[in-house]
Amino acid sequence: MEKKFYITTPIYYPSANFHIGHCYSTIIADSLARYKKLDGFDTYFLTGSDEHGQKIEKKASEAGLEPKEYIDKIVDNAKDLWKKLGITYDRFIRTTDEDHVDAVQKIFKQLYDQGDIYKGEYRGKYCTPCESFWTESQLVDGNCPDCHREVQEVSEEAYFLRLSKYQKRLEEYIEAHPEFIQPESRKNEMVNNFLKPGLEDLCVSRTSFSWGIPVTFDEKHVVYVWLDALSNYITALGYNSDDETLFKKFWPADVHIVGKEIVRFHTIIWPIILMALDLPLPKKVFGHGWLVIDGAKIAKSVGNYKDPREYIDLYSADAVRYFSLREIPFGSDGNFSEDALIARINSDLANVWGNLVNRTIGMANKYFNGNITNPHTTEEIDTPFIEAIDNLKKDTDAKIEELQVSKVLESIFDVLRASNKYIDDTTPWTLAKDETKKDRLETVLYNLLEAIRVTNILLKPFMPESTAKVEKYLNSQNTRFEEAKFIENQTYQVTDSPKPLFERIQKEQ
Ligand code: ME8
């Protein structure tokens, strides 16, 4: 069977320029997509923007622009940011794209025709910044449970999706598929806080604003934003269009990467929409934690952030990618600060990786004019070192499967650290002083080059620019994922004077 992998990020609201939090989800998805692609999977990676709704309408009118004009600028800015960060999406879907609009209208009509959507009256609490409706019981001290701001009482004619009809089926599905909601703590939260108390039907249309996809058979209604937004994961692949090739090939998604605050929409509402459409459910929804600054979520509505390009320009895209992926453990929150970013660059990228590459290539040049083969003059200390290199891919594969990206990097950096220790233990500079130890010296350097080569292959998905540099320095033909193992015999002719991969950053006081 052909190996395929379909991964998505949330489609972000273009109400303001994207920040480092959006970068975080997108970097994880990009790295997983690159990993799978390099590992031989036919991969599709989707990201985009969620462009309808009252909040965007309001923002645009405050700026004196039409909604689409207002959004176009933000989307251009986002695409530039993704380019600078090395994000290799296959499609950037915009919910104003014609094919999406058309497909959503068809979905709405189908669900109405089959009785899953019905007309009623909406009464409830609405949080405008979060674009979320809440029931009285979900409010915290009378305020929005997500952002803690005031909510408004609203009442209007609206269409509803019958969530209640599918509740039992969904509970059974979640029970039978323990890997569906990741990490497990989020699964328990969904089941206990949302499913067990019972689902209320969901409002899926509005008449109080007009910036949305019109309901074809009742034109004063526009599709309310979550039905519009969630459908992007299938409309992007051509669902309900003349050409469903991509949809047939890639659906169901292998994983939806989302922030923890929208797991609820992806594991309750989205599966129910799919059940109603008689489509298979995504295999996994991964709800990651937040990047926080001094305990507060980095958010557009709080404004506590800089343009991510400032960090990219100062420290490189790879450093920002590495920091985001490494600093935040599976599913937890992680603190974002420039000091923490610099500390990671110095401790891991410069001191461990950069240092190993420089020392090894430097010695290969100094002692052998950069030309190294394997004389197989081995000693006991080599065995565990070579084993660690050989087993690394198995280890990273398993952790990728569990979406433990931070642990993948930890494993790779363990091998890089072990390599520096191997230098300290074998002391090549002492071997160099003794003509009879020449073969041993060359064996040591060969083993080190193998460690650099194999770790470099596995680091490619995470740090594409720096690994491309190391690949040039090593000048080896064996750069593919299937070659991420210790190769006994090859000839290295390494570059003569590599620039340091990462400079140590001295922070100005
Ligand atoms: O929710 N830390 O869009 P949005 C980590 N349009 N991730 C963060 C973050 C932070 N501080 N801040 C934002 C929406 N994110 C909807 C989604 S999907 C069908 C519709 C990331 O612009 C994280 O992935 O509010 C979060 O879920 C998403 O941005 C929210 O982006």
Coordinates of C-alpha atoms and ligand atoms in Angstrom, one line a residue:
M1 CA 0.0 0.0 0.0
E2 CA 1.2 3.5 -0.8
K3 CA 2.4 5.4 2.2
K4 CA 0.5 8.8 2.5
F5 CA 0.5 11.5 5.1
Y6 CA -1.9 14.4 5.4
I7 CA -1.2 17.0 8.0
T8 CA -2.9 20.4 8.8
T9 CA -2.5 23.4 10.9
P10 CA -5.4 25.5 12.1
I11 CA -6.4 28.1 9.6
Y12 CA -5.6 31.3 11.5
Y13 CA -7.8 34.4 11.7
P14 CA -6.2 37.2 9.7
S15 CA -7.5 39.8 12.1
A16 CA -3.9 40.9 12.8
N17 CA -0.5 39.8 11.6
F18 CA 0.5 36.3 12.8
H19 CA 2.8 36.0 15.8
I20 CA 5.2 33.5 17.3
G21 CA 2.3 31.3 18.6
H22 CA 1.1 30.8 15.0
C23 CA 4.6 30.1 14.0
Y24 CA 4.8 27.4 16.7
S25 CA 1.9 25.3 15.3
T26 CA 3.1 25.8 11.7
I27 CA 6.7 24.9 12.5
I28 CA 5.6 21.6 14.2
A29 CA 3.4 20.7 11.2
D30 CA 6.1 21.7 8.7
S31 CA 8.7 19.6 10.5
L32 CA 6.4 16.5 10.7
A33 CA 5.5 17.0 7.0
R34 CA 9.1 17.2 6.0
Y35 CA 10.0 14.2 8.1
K36 CA 7.4 12.0 6.5
K37 CA 8.2 13.3 3.0
L38 CA 11.9 12.5 3.5
D39 CA 10.9 9.1 4.9
G40 CA 9.1 8.2 1.7
F41 CA 5.5 9.2 2.4
D42 CA 3.4 10.9 -0.2
T43 CA 2.7 14.0 1.9
Y44 CA 0.2 16.8 1.8
F45 CA 0.6 19.8 4.2
L46 CA -2.2 22.3 4.5
T47 CA -2.3 25.7 6.2
G48 CA -4.3 28.8 5.6
S49 CA -6.5 31.6 6.9
D50 CA -10.0 31.7 8.3
E51 CA -11.3 34.9 6.9
H52 CA -15.0 35.3 7.7
G53 CA -16.8 36.5 10.7
Q54 CA -17.9 39.5 12.7
K55 CA -14.5 40.3 14.2
I56 CA -12.8 40.6 10.8
E57 CA -15.7 42.6 9.5
K58 CA -15.3 45.0 12.5
K59 CA -11.5 45.2 12.2
A60 CA -11.7 46.0 8.5
S61 CA -14.3 48.7 9.0
E62 CA -12.2 50.3 11.8
A63 CA -9.4 50.4 9.3
G64 CA -11.7 52.0 6.7
L65 CA -11.3 49.0 4.3
E66 CA -13.4 46.3 2.8
P67 CA -12.9 43.0 4.6
K68 CA -11.2 41.4 1.7
E69 CA -8.8 44.4 1.2
Y70 CA -8.0 44.3 4.9
I71 CA -7.3 40.5 4.9
D72 CA -5.3 40.5 1.7
K73 CA -2.5 42.5 3.3
I74 CA -2.4 40.2 6.4
V75 CA -2.3 37.1 4.2
D76 CA 0.5 38.5 2.1
N77 CA 2.4 39.3 5.3
A78 CA 1.7 35.7 6.6
K79 CA 2.9 34.1 3.3
D80 CA 6.1 36.2 3.6
L81 CA 6.6 35.0 7.2
W82 CA 6.1 31.3 6.2
K83 CA 8.7 31.8 3.4
K84 CA 11.2 33.2 5.8
L85 CA 10.6 30.4 8.3
G86 CA 11.0 27.7 5.6
I87 CA 7.4 26.5 5.7
T88 CA 6.7 24.2 2.8
Y89 CA 2.9 24.0 2.6
D90 CA 1.2 22.3 -0.4
R91 CA -1.7 24.7 -0.2
F92 CA -2.5 27.9 1.7
I93 CA -6.3 27.8 1.7
R94 CA -8.3 31.0 2.3
T95 CA -11.9 30.5 3.3
T96 CA -12.7 33.2 0.7
D97 CA -11.3 31.0 -2.1
E98 CA -14.1 30.2 -4.6
D99 CA -13.8 26.5 -4.5
H100 CA -14.0 26.5 -0.7
V101 CA -17.1 28.8 -0.7
D102 CA -18.8 26.6 -3.2
A103 CA -18.0 23.4 -1.4
V104 CA -19.2 24.8 2.0
Q105 CA -22.5 25.9 0.4
K106 CA -23.0 22.4 -0.8
I107 CA -22.2 20.9 2.6
F108 CA -24.6 23.2 4.3
K109 CA -27.4 22.3 1.8
Q110 CA -26.8 18.6 2.1
L111 CA -26.9 18.7 5.9
Y112 CA -30.1 20.8 5.8
D113 CA -31.7 18.4 3.2
Q114 CA -31.0 15.4 5.3
G115 CA -32.3 17.0 8.5
D116 CA -29.1 17.4 10.3
I117 CA -29.4 21.2 10.1
Y118 CA -32.7 22.8 11.1
K119 CA -33.9 26.4 11.6
G120 CA -34.5 27.7 15.1
E121 CA -33.8 30.7 17.3
Y122 CA -30.5 31.4 18.9
R123 CA -30.3 32.8 22.4
G124 CA -27.1 32.8 24.2
K125 CA -23.9 34.5 25.2
Y126 CA -21.4 35.5 22.6
C127 CA -17.7 36.5 23.0
T128 CA -16.8 38.7 20.0
P129 CA -13.0 38.5 20.4
C130 CA -13.1 34.7 20.5
E131 CA -16.0 34.4 18.1
S132 CA -17.5 31.8 20.5
F133 CA -20.9 31.2 21.7
W134 CA -21.2 29.9 25.2
T135 CA -24.0 28.5 27.3
E136 CA -24.7 30.1 30.8
S137 CA -23.1 27.0 32.5
Q138 CA -19.8 27.4 30.5
L139 CA -19.2 31.0 31.6
V140 CA -16.6 31.6 34.3
D141 CA -17.8 34.3 36.7
G142 CA -20.2 35.4 34.0
N143 CA -17.3 35.9 31.5
C144 CA -15.9 34.1 28.5
P145 CA -14.1 31.0 29.8
D146 CA -11.3 31.4 27.3
C147 CA -10.3 35.1 27.4
H148 CA -12.3 36.1 30.6
R149 CA -13.8 39.1 28.9
E150 CA -17.4 40.2 29.0
V151 CA -19.9 38.3 26.8
Q152 CA -23.1 39.7 25.2
E153 CA -26.6 38.4 25.3
V154 CA -27.8 37.7 21.8
S155 CA -31.0 36.3 20.2
E156 CA -31.7 35.8 16.5
E157 CA -33.1 33.4 13.9
A158 CA -30.5 30.8 13.1
Y159 CA -29.8 27.4 11.7
F160 CA -28.5 24.6 14.0
L161 CA -26.5 21.5 13.6
R162 CA -27.9 18.5 15.5
L163 CA -24.9 17.6 17.6
S164 CA -27.1 15.7 20.1
K165 CA -28.1 13.1 17.4
Y166 CA -24.4 12.0 17.1
Q167 CA -23.3 12.3 20.7
K168 CA -23.5 8.6 21.5
R169 CA -21.7 7.6 18.3
L170 CA -18.9 10.1 19.0
E171 CA -18.5 8.8 22.6
E172 CA -18.2 5.3 21.3
Y173 CA -15.7 6.4 18.7
I174 CA -13.5 8.2 21.2
E175 CA -13.7 5.1 23.5
A176 CA -12.7 2.8 20.7
H177 CA -9.9 5.0 19.3
P178 CA -7.7 6.0 22.3
E179 CA -5.1 7.6 20.0
F180 CA -7.7 10.0 18.4
I181 CA -7.2 12.8 20.9
Q182 CA -3.6 13.6 21.8
P183 CA -2.3 14.0 24.5
E184 CA -4.5 11.8 26.6
S185 CA -5.1 14.6 29.2
R186 CA -7.0 16.5 26.5
K187 CA -9.1 13.5 25.7
N188 CA -10.2 13.2 29.3
E189 CA -11.0 16.9 29.4
M190 CA -13.2 16.6 26.3
V191 CA -15.1 13.6 27.5
N192 CA -15.6 14.9 31.1
N193 CA -16.2 18.6 30.4
F194 CA -18.1 18.5 27.1
L195 CA -19.4 15.1 26.2
K196 CA -20.6 13.8 29.6
P197 CA -22.7 16.9 30.4
G198 CA -24.5 16.4 27.0
L199 CA -24.1 18.3 23.8
E200 CA -26.3 21.2 22.8
D201 CA -27.1 21.7 19.2
L202 CA -24.7 24.2 17.5
C203 CA -25.6 27.4 15.9
V204 CA -24.2 27.3 12.3
S205 CA -25.6 30.5 10.7
R206 CA -26.0 34.2 11.6
T207 CA -28.0 37.1 10.4
S208 CA -26.4 39.8 12.5
F209 CA -23.4 40.2 10.2
S210 CA -22.9 39.7 6.5
W211 CA -19.2 38.9 6.1
G212 CA -19.5 35.2 5.6
I213 CA -20.5 32.5 3.1
P214 CA -24.2 33.0 2.1
V215 CA -26.6 30.2 2.8
T216 CA -27.8 29.5 -0.7
F217 CA -31.5 28.8 0.1
D218 CA -31.9 31.5 2.8
E219 CA -29.8 34.5 1.7
K220 CA -30.1 36.6 4.9
H221 CA -28.0 34.0 6.7
V222 CA -24.3 33.5 6.4
V223 CA -22.6 30.3 7.5
Y224 CA -21.4 30.7 11.0
V225 CA -17.7 30.5 11.2
W226 CA -16.8 27.0 12.6
L227 CA -18.7 25.0 10.0
D228 CA -17.0 27.2 7.4
A229 CA -13.6 26.9 9.0
L230 CA -13.5 23.2 9.8
S231 CA -14.6 22.2 6.4
N232 CA -11.4 23.7 5.0
Y233 CA -9.6 20.4 5.8
I234 CA -11.7 18.6 3.1
T235 CA -12.5 21.4 0.7
A236 CA -8.8 22.1 0.3
L237 CA -8.5 18.6 -1.2
G238 CA -11.3 19.2 -3.7
Y239 CA -14.2 17.6 -1.7
N240 CA -17.5 18.5 -3.5
S241 CA -15.6 19.8 -6.5
D242 CA -15.3 18.4 -10.1
D243 CA -11.9 16.9 -9.2
E244 CA -11.8 14.9 -6.0
T245 CA -8.5 13.1 -6.7
L246 CA -6.6 14.7 -3.8
F247 CA -9.5 14.1 -1.5
K248 CA -9.6 10.4 -2.4
K249 CA -5.9 10.1 -2.0
F250 CA -5.4 12.0 1.3
W251 CA -8.5 12.0 3.4
P252 CA -8.7 11.1 6.3
A253 CA -6.1 13.4 7.7
D254 CA -3.3 11.7 9.6
V255 CA -3.1 14.5 12.1
H256 CA -4.7 17.9 12.7
I257 CA -2.2 20.1 14.7
V258 CA -4.2 22.6 16.8
G259 CA -3.7 24.7 19.9
K260 CA -5.3 23.3 23.1
E261 CA -8.1 26.0 23.1
I262 CA -9.6 24.6 19.9
V263 CA -9.4 20.9 20.5
R264 CA -13.1 21.1 21.5
F265 CA -14.0 22.2 18.0
H266 CA -11.8 19.5 16.3
T267 CA -12.8 16.6 18.4
I268 CA -16.5 17.2 18.9
I269 CA -17.9 19.4 16.2
W270 CA -15.7 18.4 13.3
P271 CA -16.2 14.6 13.9
I272 CA -19.9 15.1 14.0
I273 CA -19.9 17.1 10.7
L274 CA -17.9 14.3 9.2
M275 CA -20.3 11.6 10.5
A276 CA -23.2 13.5 9.1
L277 CA -21.4 13.6 5.8
D278 CA -20.7 9.9 6.1
L279 CA -16.9 10.5 5.9
P280 CA -14.1 8.9 7.9
L281 CA -12.7 10.9 10.9
P282 CA -9.1 12.2 11.1
K283 CA -6.8 9.7 12.7
K284 CA -5.4 12.1 15.3
V285 CA -6.0 15.5 16.7
F286 CA -3.0 16.9 18.5
G287 CA -3.7 19.7 21.0
H288 CA -0.5 21.4 21.8
G289 CA 0.2 23.8 24.6
W290 CA 0.8 27.5 24.4
L291 CA 3.8 29.7 24.1
V292 CA 3.4 32.1 27.1
I293 CA 5.2 35.2 28.1
D294 CA 5.4 35.6 31.9
G295 CA 2.5 33.2 32.3
A296 CA 0.2 35.0 29.8
K297 CA -0.7 33.4 26.4
I298 CA 0.9 35.2 23.5
A299 CA -2.2 36.5 21.7
K300 CA -3.3 38.9 19.0
S301 CA -5.9 40.3 21.4
V302 CA -3.3 40.9 24.2
G303 CA -0.6 42.3 21.8
N304 CA 2.3 41.1 24.0
Y305 CA 4.7 40.1 21.1
K306 CA 7.1 41.3 18.5
D307 CA 7.0 40.4 14.8
P308 CA 8.6 37.0 14.5
R309 CA 10.7 38.3 11.7
E310 CA 12.8 40.2 14.2
Y311 CA 13.9 37.0 15.7
I312 CA 14.5 35.3 12.4
D313 CA 16.6 38.2 11.2
L314 CA 18.7 38.3 14.3
Y315 CA 19.1 34.6 15.0
S316 CA 18.1 32.7 11.8
A317 CA 15.0 30.8 10.9
D318 CA 16.6 27.5 12.1
A319 CA 17.2 28.9 15.5
V320 CA 13.6 30.0 15.9
R321 CA 12.4 26.6 14.6
Y322 CA 14.7 24.7 16.9
F323 CA 13.8 26.7 19.9
S324 CA 10.0 26.3 19.3
L325 CA 10.3 22.6 18.8
R326 CA 12.7 21.8 21.6
E327 CA 11.6 24.1 24.3
I328 CA 8.0 23.0 24.6
P329 CA 7.4 19.5 25.8
F330 CA 4.6 17.4 24.4
G331 CA 1.3 19.1 25.0
S332 CA 2.6 21.5 27.7
D333 CA 3.0 25.2 27.7
G334 CA 6.4 26.7 27.2
N335 CA 7.8 30.1 28.1
F336 CA 8.9 32.3 25.2
S337 CA 11.6 34.8 25.8
E338 CA 14.6 36.2 23.9
D339 CA 16.9 35.1 26.8
A340 CA 15.6 31.5 26.6
L341 CA 16.1 31.5 22.8
I342 CA 19.6 32.8 23.1
A343 CA 20.4 30.2 25.8
R344 CA 19.2 27.4 23.5
I345 CA 21.3 28.7 20.6
N346 CA 24.4 28.8 22.8
S347 CA 23.9 25.6 24.7
D348 CA 22.7 23.3 21.9
L349 CA 23.3 24.8 18.5
A350 CA 26.6 26.5 19.0
N351 CA 28.2 24.5 21.8
V352 CA 27.1 21.0 20.9
W353 CA 26.2 20.8 17.2
G354 CA 28.3 23.6 15.7
N355 CA 31.3 22.8 17.9
L356 CA 31.2 19.1 16.9
V357 CA 31.1 19.9 13.2
N358 CA 33.9 22.4 13.4
R359 CA 36.2 20.3 15.5
T360 CA 35.7 17.2 13.4
I361 CA 36.1 18.9 10.0
G362 CA 39.0 20.9 11.4
M363 CA 40.8 17.7 12.5
A364 CA 40.0 15.9 9.2
N365 CA 41.7 18.8 7.4
K366 CA 44.6 19.2 9.7
Y367 CA 45.6 15.5 9.9
F368 CA 44.4 14.1 6.5
N369 CA 43.8 17.1 4.2
G370 CA 40.1 16.4 4.5
N371 CA 40.3 12.9 3.0
I372 CA 39.0 10.2 5.3
T373 CA 38.2 6.5 4.7
N374 CA 37.6 3.8 7.3
P375 CA 40.7 1.7 8.2
H376 CA 38.6 -0.2 10.7
T377 CA 41.1 0.1 13.5
T378 CA 38.4 -0.2 16.2
E379 CA 38.5 -0.2 19.9
E380 CA 36.0 -1.1 22.5
I381 CA 34.8 2.4 23.0
D382 CA 33.5 2.5 19.4
T383 CA 30.9 -0.2 19.8
P384 CA 28.3 1.7 21.9
F385 CA 29.0 4.9 19.9
I386 CA 28.3 3.2 16.5
E387 CA 25.2 1.5 18.0
A388 CA 23.8 4.8 19.1
I389 CA 24.3 6.2 15.6
D390 CA 22.7 3.0 14.1
N391 CA 19.7 3.0 16.4
L392 CA 18.9 6.7 16.1
K393 CA 16.5 6.5 13.2
K394 CA 14.4 3.8 14.9
D395 CA 14.2 6.0 17.9
T396 CA 13.2 9.1 16.1
D397 CA 10.6 7.2 14.0
A398 CA 8.9 6.0 17.1
K399 CA 8.8 9.5 18.7
I400 CA 7.5 11.1 15.5
E401 CA 4.7 8.5 15.5
E402 CA 3.8 9.8 19.1
L403 CA 4.2 13.4 17.9
Q404 CA 6.9 13.9 20.5
V405 CA 8.9 16.4 18.5
S406 CA 10.8 17.8 21.4
K407 CA 12.0 14.2 22.3
V408 CA 13.1 13.6 18.8
L409 CA 15.4 16.5 19.0
E410 CA 16.6 15.4 22.4
S411 CA 17.5 12.0 21.0
I412 CA 19.4 13.5 18.1
F413 CA 21.2 15.9 20.4
D414 CA 22.1 13.0 22.8
V415 CA 24.1 11.5 19.9
L416 CA 25.7 14.8 19.1
R417 CA 26.7 15.2 22.8
A418 CA 28.0 11.6 22.8
S419 CA 30.1 12.5 19.8
N420 CA 31.7 15.4 21.6
K421 CA 32.4 13.1 24.5
Y422 CA 33.9 10.6 22.1
I423 CA 36.4 13.2 21.0
D424 CA 37.2 14.0 24.6
D425 CA 37.7 10.3 25.4
T426 CA 39.7 9.3 22.3
T427 CA 41.8 12.5 22.3
P428 CA 42.6 12.6 18.5
W429 CA 45.3 15.2 19.1
T430 CA 47.3 12.7 21.2
L431 CA 46.9 10.0 18.5
A432 CA 48.2 12.5 16.0
K433 CA 51.5 12.7 17.8
D434 CA 52.2 9.0 17.3
E435 CA 52.8 7.8 13.7
T436 CA 51.8 4.2 14.6
K437 CA 48.3 5.5 15.7
K438 CA 47.5 7.0 12.3
D439 CA 44.9 4.4 11.4
R440 CA 43.3 4.6 14.8
L441 CA 43.1 8.4 14.3
E442 CA 41.5 8.0 10.9
T443 CA 39.0 5.5 12.3
V444 CA 38.0 7.9 15.1
L445 CA 37.5 10.7 12.6
Y446 CA 35.5 8.4 10.3
N447 CA 33.2 7.4 13.1
L448 CA 32.7 11.1 14.0
L449 CA 31.9 12.0 10.4
E450 CA 29.3 9.2 10.3
A451 CA 27.7 10.6 13.5
I452 CA 27.6 14.0 11.9
R453 CA 26.2 12.6 8.6
V454 CA 23.4 10.5 10.3
T455 CA 22.3 13.2 12.7
N456 CA 22.3 15.7 9.9
I457 CA 19.9 13.6 7.8
L458 CA 17.5 13.3 10.7
L459 CA 17.8 17.0 11.6
K460 CA 16.8 18.1 8.0
P461 CA 13.1 18.3 8.7
F462 CA 13.7 20.6 11.7
M463 CA 16.5 22.8 10.5
P464 CA 16.6 22.8 6.7
E465 CA 19.1 25.7 6.2
S466 CA 21.8 24.6 8.6
T467 CA 21.6 20.9 7.6
A468 CA 22.0 22.0 4.0
K469 CA 25.3 23.7 5.0
V470 CA 26.6 20.6 6.9
E471 CA 25.7 18.5 3.9
K472 CA 27.9 20.7 1.8
Y473 CA 30.7 20.5 4.3
L474 CA 30.6 16.7 4.5
N475 CA 30.3 16.3 0.7
S476 CA 28.9 12.8 1.0
Q477 CA 26.5 11.1 -1.4
N478 CA 24.6 9.4 1.4
T479 CA 22.2 12.0 2.5
R480 CA 18.8 10.2 2.2
F481 CA 16.7 9.0 5.1
E482 CA 17.3 5.3 4.2
E483 CA 21.0 6.1 4.6
A484 CA 20.5 7.3 8.2
K485 CA 22.6 4.4 9.6
F486 CA 26.3 3.8 10.1
I487 CA 27.9 3.0 6.7
E488 CA 31.1 0.9 7.1
N489 CA 32.9 2.1 4.0
Q490 CA 32.7 5.4 2.2
T491 CA 35.2 8.0 1.2
Y492 CA 34.9 11.5 2.7
Q493 CA 36.5 14.6 1.1
V494 CA 35.3 17.3 3.4
T495 CA 35.3 21.0 2.8
D496 CA 38.5 22.8 3.9
S497 CA 37.4 25.6 6.2
P498 CA 33.7 25.7 7.2
K499 CA 32.2 28.7 8.8
P500 CA 30.8 28.1 12.3
L501 CA 27.3 26.8 11.9
F502 CA 26.0 28.9 14.8
E503 CA 27.8 31.8 16.4
R504 CA 27.6 32.1 20.1
I505 CA 25.4 35.0 21.0
Q506 CA 26.8 37.5 23.5
K507 CA 23.7 39.3 25.0
E508 CA 24.1 43.0 25.3
Q509 CA 23.3 44.2 28.8
Ligands
ME8_1 O1 -8.6 29.7 16.4 N1 1.0 29.4 21.6 O2 -7.5 31.0 14.8 P1 -6.4 31.8 15.6 C1 0.9 28.4 20.7 N2 -9.4 30.4 13.0 N3 0.0 28.4 19.7 C2 -0.7 29.5 19.5 C3 -0.6 30.6 20.3 C4 0.3 30.6 21.4 N4 0.4 31.6 22.2 N5 -1.5 31.6 19.9 C5 -2.1 31.0 18.7 C6 -8.5 30.1 15.2 N6 -1.6 29.8 18.5 C7 -9.4 29.6 14.2 C8 -9.0 28.2 13.8 S1 -9.2 25.9 12.5 C9 -10.4 25.1 11.5 C10 -9.8 27.5 12.8 C11 -2.0 28.9 17.4 O3 -5.9 32.8 14.7 C12 -2.6 27.6 17.9 O4 -2.5 26.6 16.9 O5 -7.0 32.3 16.9 C13 -4.1 28.0 18.0 O6 -4.9 27.0 18.0 C14 -4.2 28.9 16.8 O7 -3.0 29.6 16.6 C15 -5.4 29.9 16.9 O8 -5.3 30.7 15.8

